[in-house]
Short mmCIF file of N, CA and C in Angstrom, two decimals:
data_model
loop_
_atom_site.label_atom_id
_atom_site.label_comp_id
_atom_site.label_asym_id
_atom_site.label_seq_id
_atom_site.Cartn_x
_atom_site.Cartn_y
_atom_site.Cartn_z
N UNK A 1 0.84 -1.17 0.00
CA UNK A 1 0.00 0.00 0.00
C UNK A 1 0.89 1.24 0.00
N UNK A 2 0.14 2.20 -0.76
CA UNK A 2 1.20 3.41 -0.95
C UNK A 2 0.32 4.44 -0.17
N UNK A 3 0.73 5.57 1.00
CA UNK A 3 0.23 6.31 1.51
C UNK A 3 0.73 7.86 1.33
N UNK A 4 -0.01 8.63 0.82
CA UNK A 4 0.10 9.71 0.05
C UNK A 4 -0.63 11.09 1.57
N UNK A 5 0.52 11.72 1.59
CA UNK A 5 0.01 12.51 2.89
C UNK A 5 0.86 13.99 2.31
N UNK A 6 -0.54 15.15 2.29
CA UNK A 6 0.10 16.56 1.57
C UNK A 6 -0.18 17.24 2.86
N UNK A 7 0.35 18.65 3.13
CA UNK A 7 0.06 19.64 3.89
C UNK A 7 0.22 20.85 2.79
N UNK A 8 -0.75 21.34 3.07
CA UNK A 8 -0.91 22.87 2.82
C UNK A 8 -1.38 24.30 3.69
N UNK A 9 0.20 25.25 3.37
CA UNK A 9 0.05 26.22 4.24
C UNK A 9 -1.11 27.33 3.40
N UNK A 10 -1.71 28.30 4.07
CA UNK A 10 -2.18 29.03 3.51
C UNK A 10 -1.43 30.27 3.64
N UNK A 11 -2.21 31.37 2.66
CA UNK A 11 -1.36 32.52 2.48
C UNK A 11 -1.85 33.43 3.99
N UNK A 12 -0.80 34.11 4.86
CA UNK A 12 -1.43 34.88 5.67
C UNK A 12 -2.31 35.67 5.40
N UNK A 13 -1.71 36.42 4.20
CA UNK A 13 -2.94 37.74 3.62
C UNK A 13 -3.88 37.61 3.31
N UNK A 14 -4.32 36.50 2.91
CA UNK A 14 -5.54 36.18 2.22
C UNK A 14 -6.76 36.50 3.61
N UNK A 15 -7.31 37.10 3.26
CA UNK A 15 -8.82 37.34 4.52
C UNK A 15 -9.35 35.79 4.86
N UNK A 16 -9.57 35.74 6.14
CA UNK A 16 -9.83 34.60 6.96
C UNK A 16 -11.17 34.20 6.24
N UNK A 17 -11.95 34.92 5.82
CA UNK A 17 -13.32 34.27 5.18
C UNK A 17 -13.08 33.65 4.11
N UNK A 18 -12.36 33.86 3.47
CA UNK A 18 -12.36 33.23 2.21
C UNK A 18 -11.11 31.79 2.29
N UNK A 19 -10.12 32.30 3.14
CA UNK A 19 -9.35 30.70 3.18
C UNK A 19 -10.35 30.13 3.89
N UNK A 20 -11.21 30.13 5.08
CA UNK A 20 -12.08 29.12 5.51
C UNK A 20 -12.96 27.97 4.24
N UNK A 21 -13.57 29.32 3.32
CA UNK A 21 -14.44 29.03 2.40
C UNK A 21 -13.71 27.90 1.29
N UNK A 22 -12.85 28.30 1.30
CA UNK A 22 -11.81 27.98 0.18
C UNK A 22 -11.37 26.25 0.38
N UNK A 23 -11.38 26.34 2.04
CA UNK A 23 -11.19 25.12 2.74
C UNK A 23 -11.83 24.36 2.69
N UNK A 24 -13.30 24.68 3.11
CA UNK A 24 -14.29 23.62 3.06
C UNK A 24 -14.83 23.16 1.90
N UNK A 25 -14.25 24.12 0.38
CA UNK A 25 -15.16 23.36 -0.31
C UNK A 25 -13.91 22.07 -0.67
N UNK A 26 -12.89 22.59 -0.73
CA UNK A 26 -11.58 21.82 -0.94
C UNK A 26 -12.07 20.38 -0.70
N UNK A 27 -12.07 20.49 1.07
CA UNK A 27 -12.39 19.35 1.85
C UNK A 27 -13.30 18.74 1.10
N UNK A 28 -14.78 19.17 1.43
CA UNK A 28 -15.67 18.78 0.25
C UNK A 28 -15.74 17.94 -1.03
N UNK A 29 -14.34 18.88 -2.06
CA UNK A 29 -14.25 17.56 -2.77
C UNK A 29 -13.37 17.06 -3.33
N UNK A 30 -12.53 16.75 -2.35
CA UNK A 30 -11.61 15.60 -2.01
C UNK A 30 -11.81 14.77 -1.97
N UNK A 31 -12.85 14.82 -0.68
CA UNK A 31 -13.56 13.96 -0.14
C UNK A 31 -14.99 13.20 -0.92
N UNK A 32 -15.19 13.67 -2.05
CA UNK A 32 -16.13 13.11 -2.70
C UNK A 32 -15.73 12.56 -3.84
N UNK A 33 -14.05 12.29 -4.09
CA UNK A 33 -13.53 11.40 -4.87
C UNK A 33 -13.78 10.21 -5.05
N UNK A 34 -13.88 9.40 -4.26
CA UNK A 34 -14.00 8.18 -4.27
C UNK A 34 -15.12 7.52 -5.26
N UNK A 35 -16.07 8.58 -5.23
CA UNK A 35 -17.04 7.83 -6.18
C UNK A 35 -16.49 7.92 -7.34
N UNK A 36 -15.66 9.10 -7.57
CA UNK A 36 -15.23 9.45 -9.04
C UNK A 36 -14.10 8.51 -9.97
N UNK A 37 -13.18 8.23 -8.54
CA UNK A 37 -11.50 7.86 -9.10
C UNK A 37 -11.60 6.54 -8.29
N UNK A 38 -11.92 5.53 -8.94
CA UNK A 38 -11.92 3.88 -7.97
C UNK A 38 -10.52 3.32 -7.99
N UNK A 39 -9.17 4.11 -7.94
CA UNK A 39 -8.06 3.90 -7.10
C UNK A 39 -7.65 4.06 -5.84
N UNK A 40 -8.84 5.16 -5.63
CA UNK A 40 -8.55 5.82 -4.34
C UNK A 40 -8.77 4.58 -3.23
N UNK A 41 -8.39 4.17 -1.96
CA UNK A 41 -8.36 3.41 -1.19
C UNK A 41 -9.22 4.06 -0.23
N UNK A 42 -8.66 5.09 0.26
CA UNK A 42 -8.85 5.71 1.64
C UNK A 42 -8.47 7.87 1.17
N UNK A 43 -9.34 8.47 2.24
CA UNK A 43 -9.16 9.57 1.60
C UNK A 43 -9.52 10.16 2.86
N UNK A 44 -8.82 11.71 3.05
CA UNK A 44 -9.65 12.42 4.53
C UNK A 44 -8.74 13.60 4.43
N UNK A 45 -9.30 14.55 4.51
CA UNK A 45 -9.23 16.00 4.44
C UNK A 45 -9.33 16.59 5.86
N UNK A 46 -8.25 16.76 6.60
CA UNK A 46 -8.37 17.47 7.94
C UNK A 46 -7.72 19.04 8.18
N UNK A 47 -9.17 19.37 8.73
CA UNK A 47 -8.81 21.59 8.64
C UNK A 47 -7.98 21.58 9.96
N UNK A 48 -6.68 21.94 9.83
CA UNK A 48 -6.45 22.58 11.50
C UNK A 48 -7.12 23.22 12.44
N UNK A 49 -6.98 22.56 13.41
CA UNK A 49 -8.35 23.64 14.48
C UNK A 49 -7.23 24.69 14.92
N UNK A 50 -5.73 24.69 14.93
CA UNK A 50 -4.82 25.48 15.87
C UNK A 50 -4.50 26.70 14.75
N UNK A 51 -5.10 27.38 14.57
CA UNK A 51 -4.85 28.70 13.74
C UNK A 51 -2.89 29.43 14.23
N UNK A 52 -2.63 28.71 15.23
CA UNK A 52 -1.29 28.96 15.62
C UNK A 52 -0.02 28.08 15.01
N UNK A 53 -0.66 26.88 14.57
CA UNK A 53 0.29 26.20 13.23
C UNK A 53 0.67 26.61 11.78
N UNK A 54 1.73 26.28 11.94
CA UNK A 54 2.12 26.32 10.00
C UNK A 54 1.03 26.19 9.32
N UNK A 55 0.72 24.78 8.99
CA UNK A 55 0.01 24.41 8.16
C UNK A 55 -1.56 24.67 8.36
N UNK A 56 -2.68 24.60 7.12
CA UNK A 56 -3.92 24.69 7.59
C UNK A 56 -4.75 23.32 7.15
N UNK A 57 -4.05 23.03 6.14
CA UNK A 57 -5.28 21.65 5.61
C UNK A 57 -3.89 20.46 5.92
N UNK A 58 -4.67 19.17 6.26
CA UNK A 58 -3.79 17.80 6.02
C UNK A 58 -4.53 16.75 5.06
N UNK A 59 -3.97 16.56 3.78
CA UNK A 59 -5.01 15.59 3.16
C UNK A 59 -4.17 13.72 3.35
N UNK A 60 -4.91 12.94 3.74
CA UNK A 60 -4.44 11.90 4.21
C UNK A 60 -4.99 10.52 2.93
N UNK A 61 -4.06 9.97 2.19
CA UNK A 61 -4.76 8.99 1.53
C UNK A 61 -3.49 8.15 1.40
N UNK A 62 -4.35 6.70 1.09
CA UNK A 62 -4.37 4.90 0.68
C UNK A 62 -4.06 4.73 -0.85
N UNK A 63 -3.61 4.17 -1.46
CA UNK A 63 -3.93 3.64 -2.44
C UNK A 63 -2.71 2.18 -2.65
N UNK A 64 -3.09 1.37 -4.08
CA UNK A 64 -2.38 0.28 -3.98
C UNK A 64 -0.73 0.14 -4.45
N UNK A 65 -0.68 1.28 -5.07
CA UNK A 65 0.69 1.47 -5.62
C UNK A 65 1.05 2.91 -6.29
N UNK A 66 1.89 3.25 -6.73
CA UNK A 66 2.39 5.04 -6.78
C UNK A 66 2.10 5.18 -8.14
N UNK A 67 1.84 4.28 -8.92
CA UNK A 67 1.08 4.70 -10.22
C UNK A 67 -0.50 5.17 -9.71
N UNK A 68 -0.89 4.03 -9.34
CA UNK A 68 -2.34 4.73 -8.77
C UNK A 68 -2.36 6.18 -8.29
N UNK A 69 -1.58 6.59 -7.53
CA UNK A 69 -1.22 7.91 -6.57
C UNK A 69 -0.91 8.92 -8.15
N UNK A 70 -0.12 8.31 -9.04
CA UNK A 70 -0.11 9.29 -10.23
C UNK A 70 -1.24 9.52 -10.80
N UNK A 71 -1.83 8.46 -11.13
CA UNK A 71 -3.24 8.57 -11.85
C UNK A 71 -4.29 9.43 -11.22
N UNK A 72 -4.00 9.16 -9.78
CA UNK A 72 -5.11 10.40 -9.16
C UNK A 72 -4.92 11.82 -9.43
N UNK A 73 -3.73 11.59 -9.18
CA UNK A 73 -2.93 13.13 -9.16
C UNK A 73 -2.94 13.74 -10.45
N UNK A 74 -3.54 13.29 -11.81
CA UNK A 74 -3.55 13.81 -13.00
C UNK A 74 -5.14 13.96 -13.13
N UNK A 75 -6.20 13.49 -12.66
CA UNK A 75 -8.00 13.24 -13.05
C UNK A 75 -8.32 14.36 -12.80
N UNK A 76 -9.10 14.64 -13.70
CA UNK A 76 -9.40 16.24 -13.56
C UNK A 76 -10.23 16.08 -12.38
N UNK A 77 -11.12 15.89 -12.46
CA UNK A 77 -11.84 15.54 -11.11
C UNK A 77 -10.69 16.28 -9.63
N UNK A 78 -9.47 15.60 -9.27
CA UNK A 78 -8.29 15.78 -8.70
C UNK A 78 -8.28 17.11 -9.02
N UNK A 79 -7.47 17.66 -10.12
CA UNK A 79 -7.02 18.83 -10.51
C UNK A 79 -8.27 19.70 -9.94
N UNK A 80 -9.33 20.00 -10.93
CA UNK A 80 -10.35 20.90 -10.28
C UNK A 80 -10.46 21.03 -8.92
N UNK A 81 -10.07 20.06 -8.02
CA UNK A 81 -10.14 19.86 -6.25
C UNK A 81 -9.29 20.83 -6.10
N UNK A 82 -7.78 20.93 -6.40
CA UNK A 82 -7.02 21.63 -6.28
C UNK A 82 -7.12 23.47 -6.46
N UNK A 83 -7.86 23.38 -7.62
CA UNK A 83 -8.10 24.86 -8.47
C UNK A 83 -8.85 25.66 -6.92
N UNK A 84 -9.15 24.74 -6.41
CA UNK A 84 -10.25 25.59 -5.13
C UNK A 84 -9.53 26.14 -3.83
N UNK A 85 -8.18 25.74 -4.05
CA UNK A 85 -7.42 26.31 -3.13
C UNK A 85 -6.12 27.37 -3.40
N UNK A 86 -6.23 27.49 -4.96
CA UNK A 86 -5.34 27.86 -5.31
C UNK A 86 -5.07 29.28 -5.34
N UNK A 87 -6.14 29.65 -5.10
CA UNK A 87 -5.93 31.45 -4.89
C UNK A 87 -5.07 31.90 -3.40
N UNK A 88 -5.66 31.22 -2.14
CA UNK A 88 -5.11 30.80 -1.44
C UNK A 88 -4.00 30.22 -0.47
N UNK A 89 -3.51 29.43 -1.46
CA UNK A 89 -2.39 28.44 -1.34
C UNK A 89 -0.68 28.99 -1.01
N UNK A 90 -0.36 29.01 -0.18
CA UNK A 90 1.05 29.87 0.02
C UNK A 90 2.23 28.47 -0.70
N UNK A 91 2.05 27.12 0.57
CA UNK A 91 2.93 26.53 -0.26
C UNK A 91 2.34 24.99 0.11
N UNK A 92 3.32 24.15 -0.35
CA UNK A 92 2.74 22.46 0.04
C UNK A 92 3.68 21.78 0.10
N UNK A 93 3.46 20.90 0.91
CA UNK A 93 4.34 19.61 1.12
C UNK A 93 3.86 18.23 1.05
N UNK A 94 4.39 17.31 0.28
CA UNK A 94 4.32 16.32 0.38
C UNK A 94 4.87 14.70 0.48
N UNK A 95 4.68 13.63 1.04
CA UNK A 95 5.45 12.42 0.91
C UNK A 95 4.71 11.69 0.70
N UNK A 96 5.02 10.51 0.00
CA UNK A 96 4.65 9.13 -0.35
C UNK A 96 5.85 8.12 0.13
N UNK A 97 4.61 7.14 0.70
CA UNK A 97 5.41 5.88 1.12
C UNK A 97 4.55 4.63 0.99
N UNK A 98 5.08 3.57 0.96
CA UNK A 98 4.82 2.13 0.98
C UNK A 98 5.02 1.74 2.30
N UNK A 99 4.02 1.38 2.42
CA UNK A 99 3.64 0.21 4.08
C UNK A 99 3.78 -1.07 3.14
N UNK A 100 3.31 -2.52 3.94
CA UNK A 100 3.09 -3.68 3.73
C UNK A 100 2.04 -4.08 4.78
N UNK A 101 0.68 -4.48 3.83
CA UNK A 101 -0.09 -4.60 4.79
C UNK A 101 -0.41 -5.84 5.54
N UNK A 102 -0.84 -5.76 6.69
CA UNK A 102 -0.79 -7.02 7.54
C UNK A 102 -2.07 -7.95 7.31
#
């Protein structure tokens, strides 16, 4: 199993109403991939509650191998998810790794 885990900071300047807004629809549809992209394994979009951290969003996902993780990462479906944070978006981080599952 390949586990695909991003953080994204937001921009300070950006007015608090609109990164909220910006957030939830994000979350929203991320999270409503699964019906779309049947690679996806596992999927979860978490907002920071600590407005005193770096980061503001954690997106947490499963899948069976790092092609899969590519293939998501190209579906428009994916992309458009992205477009909703992008006004927003200061910077991102991400890793992929392989577990072995038990």
């Amino acid at each position: 199993m390949v586990k695909h885990i991003v953080l994204f900071k937001l921009k300070d300047e950006a007015p608090a109403d609109k990164k909220l807004a910006a957030m939830k629809d994000f979350k929203n549809a991320i999270e409503a991939l699964p019906a779309k992209i049947s690679v996806i394994r596992k999927i979860e979009v978490g907002l920071n509650m600590n407005p005193a951290e770096t980061w503001s969003i954690a997106l947490y996902s499963e899948f069976d191998t790092l092609d899969d993780v590519k293939f998501y990462a190209t579906h428009p479906d994916h992309v458009a998810a992205g477009k909703l944070i992008a006004e927003v978006k200061e910077s991102r981080a991400c890793v992929d790794y392989e577990t072995i599952d038990n």
